[in-house]
Amino acid sequence: MLNLQVVNKFRKIFQKLKFRVAAIFIAVIFGMVFLSIQPAQTQQPVVLNLLMTAPDAQPWRQGIIKDFEIKNPGIRINIIEGPNATNLLEDLYTSAFILGDSPYDLVNMDVIWTPKFAAANWLLDLTDRITQQELTAFSRLDVEGRRYKGKLYAIPMRSDVGMLYYREDLLKEAGFNPPESFEDLVKISQSLQQKGKVNWGYVWQGKQYEGLSAMFVEILEGFGGYWVNPETLEVGLDQPETLAAIEFLKNTIQIGISPPGVTTYQEEETRRIFQNGNSAFLRNWPYVWPLANAESSPIDGKIAIKPMVHTKNGNSGACLGGWALGISKSTKHPEAAWKAISYFTSEEAQRKFVLEAGFVPSRRSLFLDPQIVAKYPHYPQLLKVVDQAVLRPPIAQYAQTSDILQRYLSAALTSRMTPEVAMKNAASETRQLLGR
Ligand code: GLC
């Protein structure tokens, strides 16, 4: 009897358990099915954050981002607009990386930042993502600037080179050939000013910021000087060629071919003066071309472009600029970020970007592309300039090196220090920084 009761009890417990096990089993199956359906229904796109200067954002948004998002519906590019000076933008990226867990997935890098960002371990190594063969489609200097200690950290999105713009119409009318030397530039400027054709002869970037260093390496190259030798870390700032280059720039203000305010100008201030028809010459990047030649521009069709003037001992200096895309080490979406880089640096995207914004491609074939040449006939020549461009020293301490030059050069240009004293200090601070 007892046995029968025990058996019945166990049977009931067993039946209950069977019921529970079955219930749990069904719940698990339902849960799994639910979970596998759920993300598909509510899946949010991967968002890649990308910081850039505000003027750059416009052409990005106009075309290539839309195209990329259509091709990749699961990925969205979120542009964050930053200040319009590359060194301020660099500060934003730098502080985000230093604080850790940077909000930026893609890193839009000026050519001068890569060694610093790579040395600080803020970027993913991209070396194995692209073959040597694929890299040969890009200009060599554009790629070299993105390597650090043999590894590749960014893919060039666009190149850039400093050029001399001039009023072809006014020079022709006055019987002048385009200038070759610094003396020519001064002589033509003064003559056109005296004739009342222009208020100013020559406008350039003289404000204390990165653009000052970029402009200065061109004048320095023209006088046969150098800033820092990246191999030996020798510093040439206190050499006679550097002082002659500074004297030339100071002189443009003293004799009135450059406005006194030039020591506060960035690229855009100088472009506006030139575009309004108020200057015969302008030092700037190729983005100016489509703007100055727009239908609404007073100088539409009246300008030409050439490499910078130089002395007998120097060369035409065209500073290499340009922007490349890397991936932040802290991103949660490295694969999506690589997809974006592959598209934005592709021939198709670059062609569109260049046609829209007048930027310089980093892919060599595009300099000869029929659509691009039809719009920018000077691009085949520009390829030669890119190949011989002058690099700002590609060293990890570049930001501090440039900061030293900017401070002392600005002091010399605004006569707060003599060029000799300013450059003696700049050279010794730079040597100290580089451990020379
Ligand atoms: C342009 C160049 C960049 C340079 C900057 C200076 O954006 O592409 O390399 O540092 O101008 O203002």
JSON list of C-alpha atoms and ligand atoms in Angstrom, two decimals, residues 86 110 112 160 209-211 267 285 321-323 392, ligand 1:
[
{"chain": "A", "resi": 86, "resn": "THR", "atom": "CA", "xyz": [43.35, 72.12, -39.43]},
{"chain": "A", "resi": 110, "resn": "ASP", "atom": "CA", "xyz": [45.43, 66.05, -42.65]},
{"chain": "A", "resi": 112, "resn": "ILE", "atom": "CA", "xyz": [50.70, 66.08, -41.28]},
{"chain": "A", "resi": 160, "resn": "ASP", "atom": "CA", "xyz": [46.35, 69.12, -52.18]},
{"chain": "A", "resi": 209, "resn": "TYR", "atom": "CA", "xyz": [48.03, 78.80, -37.60]},
{"chain": "A", "resi": 210, "resn": "GLU", "atom": "CA", "xyz": [48.96, 75.72, -39.62]},
{"chain": "A", "resi": 211, "resn": "GLY", "atom": "CA", "xyz": [48.30, 77.46, -42.95]},
{"chain": "A", "resi": 267, "resn": "GLU", "atom": "CA", "xyz": [42.82, 80.75, -46.86]},
{"chain": "A", "resi": 285, "resn": "TRP", "atom": "CA", "xyz": [45.04, 75.51, -52.72]},
{"chain": "A", "resi": 321, "resn": "GLY", "atom": "CA", "xyz": [48.53, 69.00, -48.33]},
{"chain": "A", "resi": 322, "resn": "GLY", "atom": "CA", "xyz": [45.66, 66.58, -48.45]},
{"chain": "A", "resi": 323, "resn": "TRP", "atom": "CA", "xyz": [43.35, 64.45, -46.40]},
{"chain": "A", "resi": 392, "resn": "ARG", "atom": "CA", "xyz": [56.17, 69.47, -44.14]},
{"chain": "B", "resi": 1, "resn": "GLC", "atom": "C1", "xyz": [44.67, 72.46, -46.60]},
{"chain": "B", "resi": 1, "resn": "GLC", "atom": "C2", "xyz": [45.65, 71.32, -46.82]},
{"chain": "B", "resi": 1, "resn": "GLC", "atom": "C3", "xyz": [46.22, 70.86, -45.51]},
{"chain": "B", "resi": 1, "resn": "GLC", "atom": "C4", "xyz": [46.85, 72.02, -44.78]},
{"chain": "B", "resi": 1, "resn": "GLC", "atom": "C5", "xyz": [45.83, 73.14, -44.58]},
{"chain": "B", "resi": 1, "resn": "GLC", "atom": "C6", "xyz": [46.49, 74.37, -43.97]},
{"chain": "B", "resi": 1, "resn": "GLC", "atom": "O1", "xyz": [43.53, 71.98, -45.98]},
{"chain": "B", "resi": 1, "resn": "GLC", "atom": "O2", "xyz": [45.05, 70.24, -47.47]},
{"chain": "B", "resi": 1, "resn": "GLC", "atom": "O3", "xyz": [47.18, 69.85, -45.71]},
{"chain": "B", "resi": 1, "resn": "GLC", "atom": "O4", "xyz": [47.40, 71.64, -43.56]},
{"chain": "B", "resi": 1, "resn": "GLC", "atom": "O5", "xyz": [45.23, 73.49, -45.80]},
{"chain": "B", "resi": 1, "resn": "GLC", "atom": "O6", "xyz": [45.59, 75.39, -43.76]}
]
